[in-house]
PDB file of C-alpha atoms in Angstrom:
ATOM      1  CA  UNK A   1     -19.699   6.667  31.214  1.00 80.00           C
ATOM      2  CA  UNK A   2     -18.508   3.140  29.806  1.00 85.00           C
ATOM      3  CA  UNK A   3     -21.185   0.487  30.874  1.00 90.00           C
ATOM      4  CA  UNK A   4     -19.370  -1.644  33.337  1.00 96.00           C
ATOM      5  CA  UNK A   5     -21.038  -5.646  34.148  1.00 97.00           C
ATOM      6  CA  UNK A   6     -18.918  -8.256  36.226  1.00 98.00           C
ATOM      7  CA  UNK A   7     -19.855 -12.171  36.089  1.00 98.00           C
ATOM      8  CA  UNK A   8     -17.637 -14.860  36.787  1.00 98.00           C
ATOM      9  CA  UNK A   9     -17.622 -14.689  40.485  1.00 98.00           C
ATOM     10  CA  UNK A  10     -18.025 -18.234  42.958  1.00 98.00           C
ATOM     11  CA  UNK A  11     -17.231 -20.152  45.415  1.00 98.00           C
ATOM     12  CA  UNK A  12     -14.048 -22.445  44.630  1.00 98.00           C
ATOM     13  CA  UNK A  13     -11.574 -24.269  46.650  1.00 98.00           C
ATOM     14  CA  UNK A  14      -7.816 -23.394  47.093  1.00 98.00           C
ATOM     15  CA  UNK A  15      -6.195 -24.245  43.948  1.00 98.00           C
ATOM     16  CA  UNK A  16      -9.179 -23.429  41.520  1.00 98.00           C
ATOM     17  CA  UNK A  17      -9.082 -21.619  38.328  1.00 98.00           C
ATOM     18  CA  UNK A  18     -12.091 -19.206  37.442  1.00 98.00           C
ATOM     19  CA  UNK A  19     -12.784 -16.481  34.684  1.00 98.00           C
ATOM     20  CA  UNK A  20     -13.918 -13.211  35.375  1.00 98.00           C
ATOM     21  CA  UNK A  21     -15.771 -11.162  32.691  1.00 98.00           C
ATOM     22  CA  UNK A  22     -16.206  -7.841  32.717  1.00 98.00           C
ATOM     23  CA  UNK A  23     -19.161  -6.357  29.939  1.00 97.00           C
ATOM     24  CA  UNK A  24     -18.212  -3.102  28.419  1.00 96.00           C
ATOM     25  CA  UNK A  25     -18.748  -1.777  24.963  1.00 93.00           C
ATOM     26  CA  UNK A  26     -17.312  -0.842  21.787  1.00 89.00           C
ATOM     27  CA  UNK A  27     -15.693   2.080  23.378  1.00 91.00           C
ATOM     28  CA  UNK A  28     -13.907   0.617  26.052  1.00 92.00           C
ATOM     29  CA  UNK A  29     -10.752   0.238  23.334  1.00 92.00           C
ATOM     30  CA  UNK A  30     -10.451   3.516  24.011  1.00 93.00           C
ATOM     31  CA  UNK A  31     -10.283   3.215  27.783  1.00 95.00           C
ATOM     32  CA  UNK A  32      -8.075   1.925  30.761  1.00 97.00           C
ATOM     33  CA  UNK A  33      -9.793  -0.895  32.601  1.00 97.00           C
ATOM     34  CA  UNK A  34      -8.886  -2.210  35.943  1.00 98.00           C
ATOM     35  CA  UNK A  35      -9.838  -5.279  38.235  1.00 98.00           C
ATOM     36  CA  UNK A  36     -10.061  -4.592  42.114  1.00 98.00           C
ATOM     37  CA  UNK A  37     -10.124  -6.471  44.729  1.00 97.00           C
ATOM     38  CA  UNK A  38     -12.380  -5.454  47.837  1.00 95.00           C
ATOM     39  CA  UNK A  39     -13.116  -6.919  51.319  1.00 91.00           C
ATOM     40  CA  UNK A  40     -14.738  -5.745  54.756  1.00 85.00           C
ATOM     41  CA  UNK A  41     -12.701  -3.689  56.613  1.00 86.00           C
ATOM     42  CA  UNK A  42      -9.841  -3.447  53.667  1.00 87.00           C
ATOM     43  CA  UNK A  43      -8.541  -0.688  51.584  1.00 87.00           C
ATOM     44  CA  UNK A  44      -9.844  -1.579  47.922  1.00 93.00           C
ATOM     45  CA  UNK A  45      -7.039  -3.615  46.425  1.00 96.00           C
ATOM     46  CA  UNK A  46      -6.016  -3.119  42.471  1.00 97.00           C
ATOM     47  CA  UNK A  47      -5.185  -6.149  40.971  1.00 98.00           C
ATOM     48  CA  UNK A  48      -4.576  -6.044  37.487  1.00 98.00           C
ATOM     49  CA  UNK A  49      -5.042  -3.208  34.935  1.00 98.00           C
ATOM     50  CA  UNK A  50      -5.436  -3.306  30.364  1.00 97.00           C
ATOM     51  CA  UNK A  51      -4.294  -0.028  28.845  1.00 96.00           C
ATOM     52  CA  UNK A  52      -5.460   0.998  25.380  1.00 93.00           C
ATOM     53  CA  UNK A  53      -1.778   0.367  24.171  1.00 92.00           C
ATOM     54  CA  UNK A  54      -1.821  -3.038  25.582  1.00 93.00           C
ATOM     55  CA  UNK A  55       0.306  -2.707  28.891  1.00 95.00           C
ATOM     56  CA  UNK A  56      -0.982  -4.339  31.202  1.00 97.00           C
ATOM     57  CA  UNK A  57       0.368  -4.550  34.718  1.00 97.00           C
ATOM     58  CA  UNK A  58      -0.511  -7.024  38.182  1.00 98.00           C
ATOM     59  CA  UNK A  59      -0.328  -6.049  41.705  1.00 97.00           C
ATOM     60  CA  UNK A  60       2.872  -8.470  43.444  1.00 97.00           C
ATOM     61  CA  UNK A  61       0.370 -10.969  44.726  1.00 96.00           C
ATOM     62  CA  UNK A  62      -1.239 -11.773  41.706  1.00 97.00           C
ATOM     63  CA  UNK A  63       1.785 -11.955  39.130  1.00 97.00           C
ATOM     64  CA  UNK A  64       1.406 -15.620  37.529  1.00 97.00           C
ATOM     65  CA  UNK A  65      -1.690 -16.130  38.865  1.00 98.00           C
ATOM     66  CA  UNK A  66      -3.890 -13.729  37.486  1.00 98.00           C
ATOM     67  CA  UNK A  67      -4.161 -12.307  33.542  1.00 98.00           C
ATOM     68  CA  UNK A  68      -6.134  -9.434  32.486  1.00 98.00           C
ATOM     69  CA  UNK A  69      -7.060  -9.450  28.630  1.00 97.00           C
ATOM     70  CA  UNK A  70      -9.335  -8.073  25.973  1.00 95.00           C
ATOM     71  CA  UNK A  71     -11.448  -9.356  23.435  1.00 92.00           C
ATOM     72  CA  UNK A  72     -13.079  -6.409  21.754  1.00 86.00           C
ATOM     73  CA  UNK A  73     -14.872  -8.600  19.296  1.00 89.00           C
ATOM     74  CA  UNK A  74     -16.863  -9.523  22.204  1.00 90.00           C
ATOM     75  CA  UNK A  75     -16.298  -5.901  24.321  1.00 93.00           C
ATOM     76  CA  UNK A  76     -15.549  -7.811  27.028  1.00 96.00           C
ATOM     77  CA  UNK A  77     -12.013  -7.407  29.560  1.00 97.00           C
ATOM     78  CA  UNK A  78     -11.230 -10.652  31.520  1.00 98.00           C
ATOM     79  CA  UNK A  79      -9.536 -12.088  34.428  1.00 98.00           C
ATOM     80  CA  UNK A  80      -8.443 -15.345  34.503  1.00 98.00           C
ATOM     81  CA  UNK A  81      -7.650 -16.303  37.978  1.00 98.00           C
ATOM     82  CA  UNK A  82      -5.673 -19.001  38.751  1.00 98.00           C
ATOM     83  CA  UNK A  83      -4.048 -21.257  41.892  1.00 98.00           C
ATOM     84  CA  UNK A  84      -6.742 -19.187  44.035  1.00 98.00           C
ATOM     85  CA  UNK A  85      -5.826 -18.922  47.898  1.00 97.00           C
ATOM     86  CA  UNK A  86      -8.158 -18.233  50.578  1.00 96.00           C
ATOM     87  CA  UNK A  87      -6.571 -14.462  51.093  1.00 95.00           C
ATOM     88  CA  UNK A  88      -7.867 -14.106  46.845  1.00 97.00           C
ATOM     89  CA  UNK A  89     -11.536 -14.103  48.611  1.00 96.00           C
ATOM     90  CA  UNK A  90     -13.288 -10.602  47.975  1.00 97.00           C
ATOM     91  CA  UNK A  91     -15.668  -8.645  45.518  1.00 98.00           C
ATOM     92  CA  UNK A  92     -14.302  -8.072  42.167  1.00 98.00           C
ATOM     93  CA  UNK A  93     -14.917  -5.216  40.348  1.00 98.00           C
ATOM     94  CA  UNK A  94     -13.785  -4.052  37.234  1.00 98.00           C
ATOM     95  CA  UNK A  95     -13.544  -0.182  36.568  1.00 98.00           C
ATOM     96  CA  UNK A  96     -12.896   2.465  33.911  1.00 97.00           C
ATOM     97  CA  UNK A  97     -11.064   5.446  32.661  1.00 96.00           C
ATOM     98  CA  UNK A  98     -10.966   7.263  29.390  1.00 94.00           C
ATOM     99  CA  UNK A  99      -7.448   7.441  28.498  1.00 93.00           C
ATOM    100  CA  UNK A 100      -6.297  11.388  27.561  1.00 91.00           C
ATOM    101  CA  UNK A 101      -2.738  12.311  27.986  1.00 87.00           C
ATOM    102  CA  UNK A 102       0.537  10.057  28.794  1.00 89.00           C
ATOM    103  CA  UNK A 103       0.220   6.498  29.191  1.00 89.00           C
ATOM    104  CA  UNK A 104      -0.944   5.705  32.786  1.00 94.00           C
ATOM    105  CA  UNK A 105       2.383   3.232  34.310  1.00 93.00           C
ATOM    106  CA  UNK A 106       2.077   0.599  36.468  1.00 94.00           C
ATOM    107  CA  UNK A 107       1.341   2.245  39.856  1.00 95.00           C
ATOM    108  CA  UNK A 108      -1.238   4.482  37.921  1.00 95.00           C
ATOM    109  CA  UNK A 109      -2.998   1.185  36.209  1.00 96.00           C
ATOM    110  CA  UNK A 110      -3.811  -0.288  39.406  1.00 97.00           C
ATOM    111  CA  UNK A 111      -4.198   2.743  41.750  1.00 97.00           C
ATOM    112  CA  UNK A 112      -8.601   3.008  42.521  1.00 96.00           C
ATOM    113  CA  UNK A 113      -8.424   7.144  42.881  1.00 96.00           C
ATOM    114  CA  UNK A 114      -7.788   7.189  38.998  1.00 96.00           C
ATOM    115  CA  UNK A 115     -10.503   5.120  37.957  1.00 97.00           C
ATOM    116  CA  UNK A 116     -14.311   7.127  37.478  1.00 96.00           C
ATOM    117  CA  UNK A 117     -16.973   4.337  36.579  1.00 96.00           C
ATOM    118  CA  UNK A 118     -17.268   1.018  38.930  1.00 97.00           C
ATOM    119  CA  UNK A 119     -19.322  -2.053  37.837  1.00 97.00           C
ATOM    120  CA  UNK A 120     -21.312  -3.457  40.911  1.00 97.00           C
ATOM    121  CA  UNK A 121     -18.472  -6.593  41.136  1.00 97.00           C
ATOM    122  CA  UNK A 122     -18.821 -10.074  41.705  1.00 98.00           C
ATOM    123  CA  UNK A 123     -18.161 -12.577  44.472  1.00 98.00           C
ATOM    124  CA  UNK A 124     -15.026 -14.397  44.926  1.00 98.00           C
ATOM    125  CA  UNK A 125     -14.884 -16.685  47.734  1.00 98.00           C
ATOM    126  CA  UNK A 126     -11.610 -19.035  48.315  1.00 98.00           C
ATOM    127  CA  UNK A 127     -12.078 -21.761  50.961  1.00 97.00           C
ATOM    128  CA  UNK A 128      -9.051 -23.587  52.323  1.00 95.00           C
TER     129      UNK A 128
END
């Protein structure tokens, strides 16, 4: 399983600007890695998602906010989060898939059920 390690997470006011990292490994070129989104009482929400290829693809609420990129030099997948509303607030984790087969599409990038490994997250919270 790809070694998975979230940082970035804290406590910013509407409007702020964070980035998210998310501590893989060499390998992870060869893997799909998403961000998700979780709060109490929610379904676990997929916000953005890297192929292998270099698709990438956001959830609707996200799009020019948010941008998922790689730096393999550093084996590291970020998430630059921008103009952060209170609804943003939640745990952040970033997960992992080893990509086999056709090209996952958007849907597939950000859908949780496709994803196997989970990093523990990190904590997002968005005050008004």
């Amino acid at each position: 399983a790809l070694p998975l390690a979230e940082s970035g997470g804290a406590s910013v006011q509407a409007g702020g600007s964070l980035t998210l990292s998310c501590a893989t490994s060499p390998d992870s070129r060869y893997y799909y890695i998403g961000w998700f989104r979780q709060t109490p009482g929610k379904v676990r929400e997929g916000v953005a998602g890297s192929s292998p290829d270099g698709s990438v693809a956001y959830a609707e609420s996200v799009k020019g906010r948010f941008t998922i990129s790689r730096d393999n030099a550093k084996e590291t997948v970020f998430l630059q989060v921008s103009d952060l509303r209170p609804e943003d607030t939640g745990l952040y984790r970033c997960a992992s898939r080893l990509s086999v087969g056709s090209p996952w599409d958007t849907k597939e990038l950000l859908d949780p059920n496709n994803y196997v490994s989970w990093g523990q997250g990190t904590q997002v919270t968005v005050s008004p």
